[in-house]
PDB file of C-alpha atoms in Angstrom:
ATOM      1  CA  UNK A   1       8.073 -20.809 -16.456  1.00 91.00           C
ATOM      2  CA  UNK A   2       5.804 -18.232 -15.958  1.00 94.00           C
ATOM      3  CA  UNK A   3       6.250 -14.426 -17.196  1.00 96.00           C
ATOM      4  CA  UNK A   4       4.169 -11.310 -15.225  1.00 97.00           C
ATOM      5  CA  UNK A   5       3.827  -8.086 -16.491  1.00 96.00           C
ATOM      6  CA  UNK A   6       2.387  -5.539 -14.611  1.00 95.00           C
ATOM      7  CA  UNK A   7       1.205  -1.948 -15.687  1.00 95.00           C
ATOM      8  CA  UNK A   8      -1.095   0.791 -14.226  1.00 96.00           C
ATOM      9  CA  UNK A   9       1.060   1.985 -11.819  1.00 94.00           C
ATOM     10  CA  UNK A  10       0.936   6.186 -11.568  1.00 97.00           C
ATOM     11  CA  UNK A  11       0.806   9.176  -9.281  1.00 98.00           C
ATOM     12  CA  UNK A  12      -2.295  10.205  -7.452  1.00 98.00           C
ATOM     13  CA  UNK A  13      -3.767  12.340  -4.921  1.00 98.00           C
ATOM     14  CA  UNK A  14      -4.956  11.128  -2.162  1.00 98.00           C
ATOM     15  CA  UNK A  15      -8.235   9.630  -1.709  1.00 98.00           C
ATOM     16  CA  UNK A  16      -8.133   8.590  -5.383  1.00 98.00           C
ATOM     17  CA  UNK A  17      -7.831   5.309  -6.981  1.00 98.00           C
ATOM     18  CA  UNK A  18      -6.093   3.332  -9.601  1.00 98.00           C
ATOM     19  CA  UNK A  19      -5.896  -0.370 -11.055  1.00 98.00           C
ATOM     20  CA  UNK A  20      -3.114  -2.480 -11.369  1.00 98.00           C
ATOM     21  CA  UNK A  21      -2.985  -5.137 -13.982  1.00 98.00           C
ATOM     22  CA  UNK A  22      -0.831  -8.361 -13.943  1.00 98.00           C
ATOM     23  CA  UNK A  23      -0.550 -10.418 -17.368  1.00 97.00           C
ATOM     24  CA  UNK A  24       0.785 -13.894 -16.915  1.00 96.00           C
ATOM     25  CA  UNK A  25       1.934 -15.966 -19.911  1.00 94.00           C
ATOM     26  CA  UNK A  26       3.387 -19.278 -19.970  1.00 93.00           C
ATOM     27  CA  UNK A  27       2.975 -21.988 -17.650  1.00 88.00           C
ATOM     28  CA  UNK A  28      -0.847 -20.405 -17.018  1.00 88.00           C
ATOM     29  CA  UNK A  29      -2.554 -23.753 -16.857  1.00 86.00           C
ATOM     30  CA  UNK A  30      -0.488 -24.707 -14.127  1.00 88.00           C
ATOM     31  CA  UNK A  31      -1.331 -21.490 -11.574  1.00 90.00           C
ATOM     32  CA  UNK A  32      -2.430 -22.339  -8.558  1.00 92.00           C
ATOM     33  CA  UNK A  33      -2.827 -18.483  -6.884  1.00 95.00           C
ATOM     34  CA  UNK A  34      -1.604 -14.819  -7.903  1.00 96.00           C
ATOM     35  CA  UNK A  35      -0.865 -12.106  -5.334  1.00 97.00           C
ATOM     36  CA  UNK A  36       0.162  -8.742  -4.601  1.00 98.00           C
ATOM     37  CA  UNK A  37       2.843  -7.569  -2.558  1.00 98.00           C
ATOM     38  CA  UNK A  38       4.145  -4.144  -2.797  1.00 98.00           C
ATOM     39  CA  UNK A  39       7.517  -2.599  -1.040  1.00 98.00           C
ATOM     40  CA  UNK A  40       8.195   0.678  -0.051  1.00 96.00           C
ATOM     41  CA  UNK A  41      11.575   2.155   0.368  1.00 92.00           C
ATOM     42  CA  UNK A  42      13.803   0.904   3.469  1.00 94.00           C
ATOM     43  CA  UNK A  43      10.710  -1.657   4.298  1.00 96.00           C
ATOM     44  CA  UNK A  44      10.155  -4.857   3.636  1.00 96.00           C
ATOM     45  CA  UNK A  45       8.198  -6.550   1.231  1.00 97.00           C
ATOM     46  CA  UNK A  46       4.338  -6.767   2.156  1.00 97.00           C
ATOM     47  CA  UNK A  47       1.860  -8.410   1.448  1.00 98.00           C
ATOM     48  CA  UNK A  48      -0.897  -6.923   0.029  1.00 98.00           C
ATOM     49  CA  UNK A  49      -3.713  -9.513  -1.330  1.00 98.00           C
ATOM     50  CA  UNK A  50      -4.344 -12.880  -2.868  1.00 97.00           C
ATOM     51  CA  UNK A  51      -6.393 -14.659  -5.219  1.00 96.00           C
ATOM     52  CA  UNK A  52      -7.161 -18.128  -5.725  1.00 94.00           C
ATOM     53  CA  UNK A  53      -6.920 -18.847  -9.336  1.00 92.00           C
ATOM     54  CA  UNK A  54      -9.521 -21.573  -9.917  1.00 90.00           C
ATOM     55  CA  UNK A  55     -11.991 -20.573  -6.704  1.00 90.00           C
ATOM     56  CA  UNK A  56     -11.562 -16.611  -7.113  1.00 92.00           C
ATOM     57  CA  UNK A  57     -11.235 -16.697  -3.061  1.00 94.00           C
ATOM     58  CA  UNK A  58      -9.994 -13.589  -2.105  1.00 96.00           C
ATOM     59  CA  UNK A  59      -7.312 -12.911   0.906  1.00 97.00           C
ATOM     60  CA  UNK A  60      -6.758  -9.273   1.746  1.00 98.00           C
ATOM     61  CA  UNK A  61      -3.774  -7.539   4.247  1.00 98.00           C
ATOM     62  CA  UNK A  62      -5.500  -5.699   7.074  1.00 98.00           C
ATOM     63  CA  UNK A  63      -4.317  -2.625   5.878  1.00 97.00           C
ATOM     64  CA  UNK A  64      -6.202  -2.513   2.630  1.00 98.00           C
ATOM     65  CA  UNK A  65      -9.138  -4.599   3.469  1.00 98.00           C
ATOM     66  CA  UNK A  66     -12.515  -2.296   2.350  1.00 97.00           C
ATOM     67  CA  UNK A  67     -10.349  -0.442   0.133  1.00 98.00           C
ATOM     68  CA  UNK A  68      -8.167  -2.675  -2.220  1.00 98.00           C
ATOM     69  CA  UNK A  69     -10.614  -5.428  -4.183  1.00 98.00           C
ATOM     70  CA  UNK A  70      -8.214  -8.336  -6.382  1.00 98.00           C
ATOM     71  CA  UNK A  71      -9.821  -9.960  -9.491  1.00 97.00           C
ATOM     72  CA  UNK A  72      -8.774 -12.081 -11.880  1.00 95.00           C
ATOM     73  CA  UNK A  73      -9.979 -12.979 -15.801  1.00 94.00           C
ATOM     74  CA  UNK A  74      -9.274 -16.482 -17.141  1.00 90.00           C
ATOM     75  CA  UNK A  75      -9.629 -15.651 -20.387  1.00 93.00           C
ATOM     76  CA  UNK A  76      -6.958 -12.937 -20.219  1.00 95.00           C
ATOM     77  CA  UNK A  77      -4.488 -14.631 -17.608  1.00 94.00           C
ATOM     78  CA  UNK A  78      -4.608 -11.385 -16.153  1.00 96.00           C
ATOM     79  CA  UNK A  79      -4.795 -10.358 -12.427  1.00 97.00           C
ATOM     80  CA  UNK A  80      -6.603  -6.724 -11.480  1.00 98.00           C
ATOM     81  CA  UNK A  81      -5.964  -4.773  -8.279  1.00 98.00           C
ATOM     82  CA  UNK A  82      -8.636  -2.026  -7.588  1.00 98.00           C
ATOM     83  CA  UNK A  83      -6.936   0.179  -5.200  1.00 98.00           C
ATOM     84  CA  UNK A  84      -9.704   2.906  -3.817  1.00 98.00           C
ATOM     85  CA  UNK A  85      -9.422   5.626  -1.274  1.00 98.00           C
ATOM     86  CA  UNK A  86      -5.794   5.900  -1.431  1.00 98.00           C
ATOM     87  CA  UNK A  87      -3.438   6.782   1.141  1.00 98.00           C
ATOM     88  CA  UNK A  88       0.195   8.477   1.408  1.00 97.00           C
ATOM     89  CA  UNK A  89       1.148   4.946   2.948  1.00 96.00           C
ATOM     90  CA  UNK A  90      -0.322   3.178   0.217  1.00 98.00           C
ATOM     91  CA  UNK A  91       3.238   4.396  -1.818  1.00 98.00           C
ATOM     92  CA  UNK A  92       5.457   1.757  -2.625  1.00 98.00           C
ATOM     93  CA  UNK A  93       6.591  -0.643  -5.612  1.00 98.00           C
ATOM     94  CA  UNK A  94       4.056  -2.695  -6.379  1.00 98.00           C
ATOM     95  CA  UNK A  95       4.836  -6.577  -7.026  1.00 98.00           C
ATOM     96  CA  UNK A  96       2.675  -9.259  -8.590  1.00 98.00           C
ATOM     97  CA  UNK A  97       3.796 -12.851  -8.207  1.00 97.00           C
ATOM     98  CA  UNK A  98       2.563 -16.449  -9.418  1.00 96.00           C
ATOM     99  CA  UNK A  99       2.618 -19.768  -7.364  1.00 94.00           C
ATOM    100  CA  UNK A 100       2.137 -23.173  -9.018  1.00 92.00           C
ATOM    101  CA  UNK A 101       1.157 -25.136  -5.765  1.00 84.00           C
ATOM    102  CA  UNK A 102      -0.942 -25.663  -3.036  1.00 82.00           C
ATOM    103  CA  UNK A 103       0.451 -23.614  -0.109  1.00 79.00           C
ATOM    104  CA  UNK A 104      -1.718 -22.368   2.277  1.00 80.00           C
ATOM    105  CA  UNK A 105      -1.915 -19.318   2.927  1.00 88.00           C
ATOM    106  CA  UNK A 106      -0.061 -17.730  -0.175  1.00 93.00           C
ATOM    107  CA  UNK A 107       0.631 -14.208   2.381  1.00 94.00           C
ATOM    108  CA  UNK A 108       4.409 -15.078   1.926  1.00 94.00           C
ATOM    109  CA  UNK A 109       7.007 -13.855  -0.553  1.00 94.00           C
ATOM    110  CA  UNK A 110       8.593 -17.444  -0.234  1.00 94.00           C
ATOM    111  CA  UNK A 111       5.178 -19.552  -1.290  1.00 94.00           C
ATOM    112  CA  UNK A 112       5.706 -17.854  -4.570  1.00 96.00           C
ATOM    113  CA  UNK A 113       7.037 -19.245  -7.675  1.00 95.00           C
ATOM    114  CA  UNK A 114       7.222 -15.676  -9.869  1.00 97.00           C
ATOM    115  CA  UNK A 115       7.719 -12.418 -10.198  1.00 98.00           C
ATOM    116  CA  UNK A 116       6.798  -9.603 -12.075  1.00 97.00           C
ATOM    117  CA  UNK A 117       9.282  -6.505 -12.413  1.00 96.00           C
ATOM    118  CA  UNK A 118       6.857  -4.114 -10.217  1.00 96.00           C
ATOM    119  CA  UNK A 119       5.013  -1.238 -10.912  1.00 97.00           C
ATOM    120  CA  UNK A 120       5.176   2.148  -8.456  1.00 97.00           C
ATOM    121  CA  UNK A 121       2.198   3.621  -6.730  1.00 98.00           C
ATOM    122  CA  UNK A 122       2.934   7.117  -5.534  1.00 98.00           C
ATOM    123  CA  UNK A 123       0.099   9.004  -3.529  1.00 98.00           C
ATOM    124  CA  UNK A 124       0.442  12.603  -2.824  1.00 97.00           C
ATOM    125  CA  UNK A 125      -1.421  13.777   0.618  1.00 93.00           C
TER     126      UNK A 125
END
């Protein structure tokens, strides 16, 4: 088992910025990638970005590529999500998930093993 908690979710004005955190606990040795999805209301779930937990490789959604940046500490099992520049369509319930096994490409809700409980983004125009 793996448990994710986000935080740093918030409202902001547009062209602003804020950082979401993930903090996994449990099975942590055994992580293979952490993501970011979010969902906005009446949509699906998206995918948002990626990160490879032992290479640090990045994957980004088109929509957020040279704005959103993922990280990730070892130390702290945690998983960071710079989101920059800001947009009204950025709002949505932000998701961070865990998957345990090699799965190429980890852009899918179903190549995840976990979930946290979300955090919400709101972005006034």
């Amino acid at each position: 088992q793996v448990q994710l908690v986000e935080s740093g979710g918030g409202l902001v004005q547009a062209g602003g910025s804020l950082r979401l955190s993930c903090a996994a606990s449990g099975r942590t040795l055994d992580l293979y990638a952490m993501g970011w999805f979010r969902q906005a209301p009446g949509k699906n779930r998206e995918f948002v970005a990626r990160i490879s937990w032992s290479t640090s490789t990045p994957l980004y959604a088109d929509s957020v590529k040279g704005r959103f940046a993922i990280s990730r500490d070892h130390a702290k099992n945690t998983v960071y999500l710079q989101m920059n520049s800001l947009k009204p369509e950025d709002t949505a319930d932000y998701y961070c998930a865990a998957g345990l096994g090699s799965r190429a490409p980890y852009s899918n809700p179903y190549e995840y093993d976990y979930w946290g409980q979300g955090t919400q983004v709101t972005v006034s125009s």
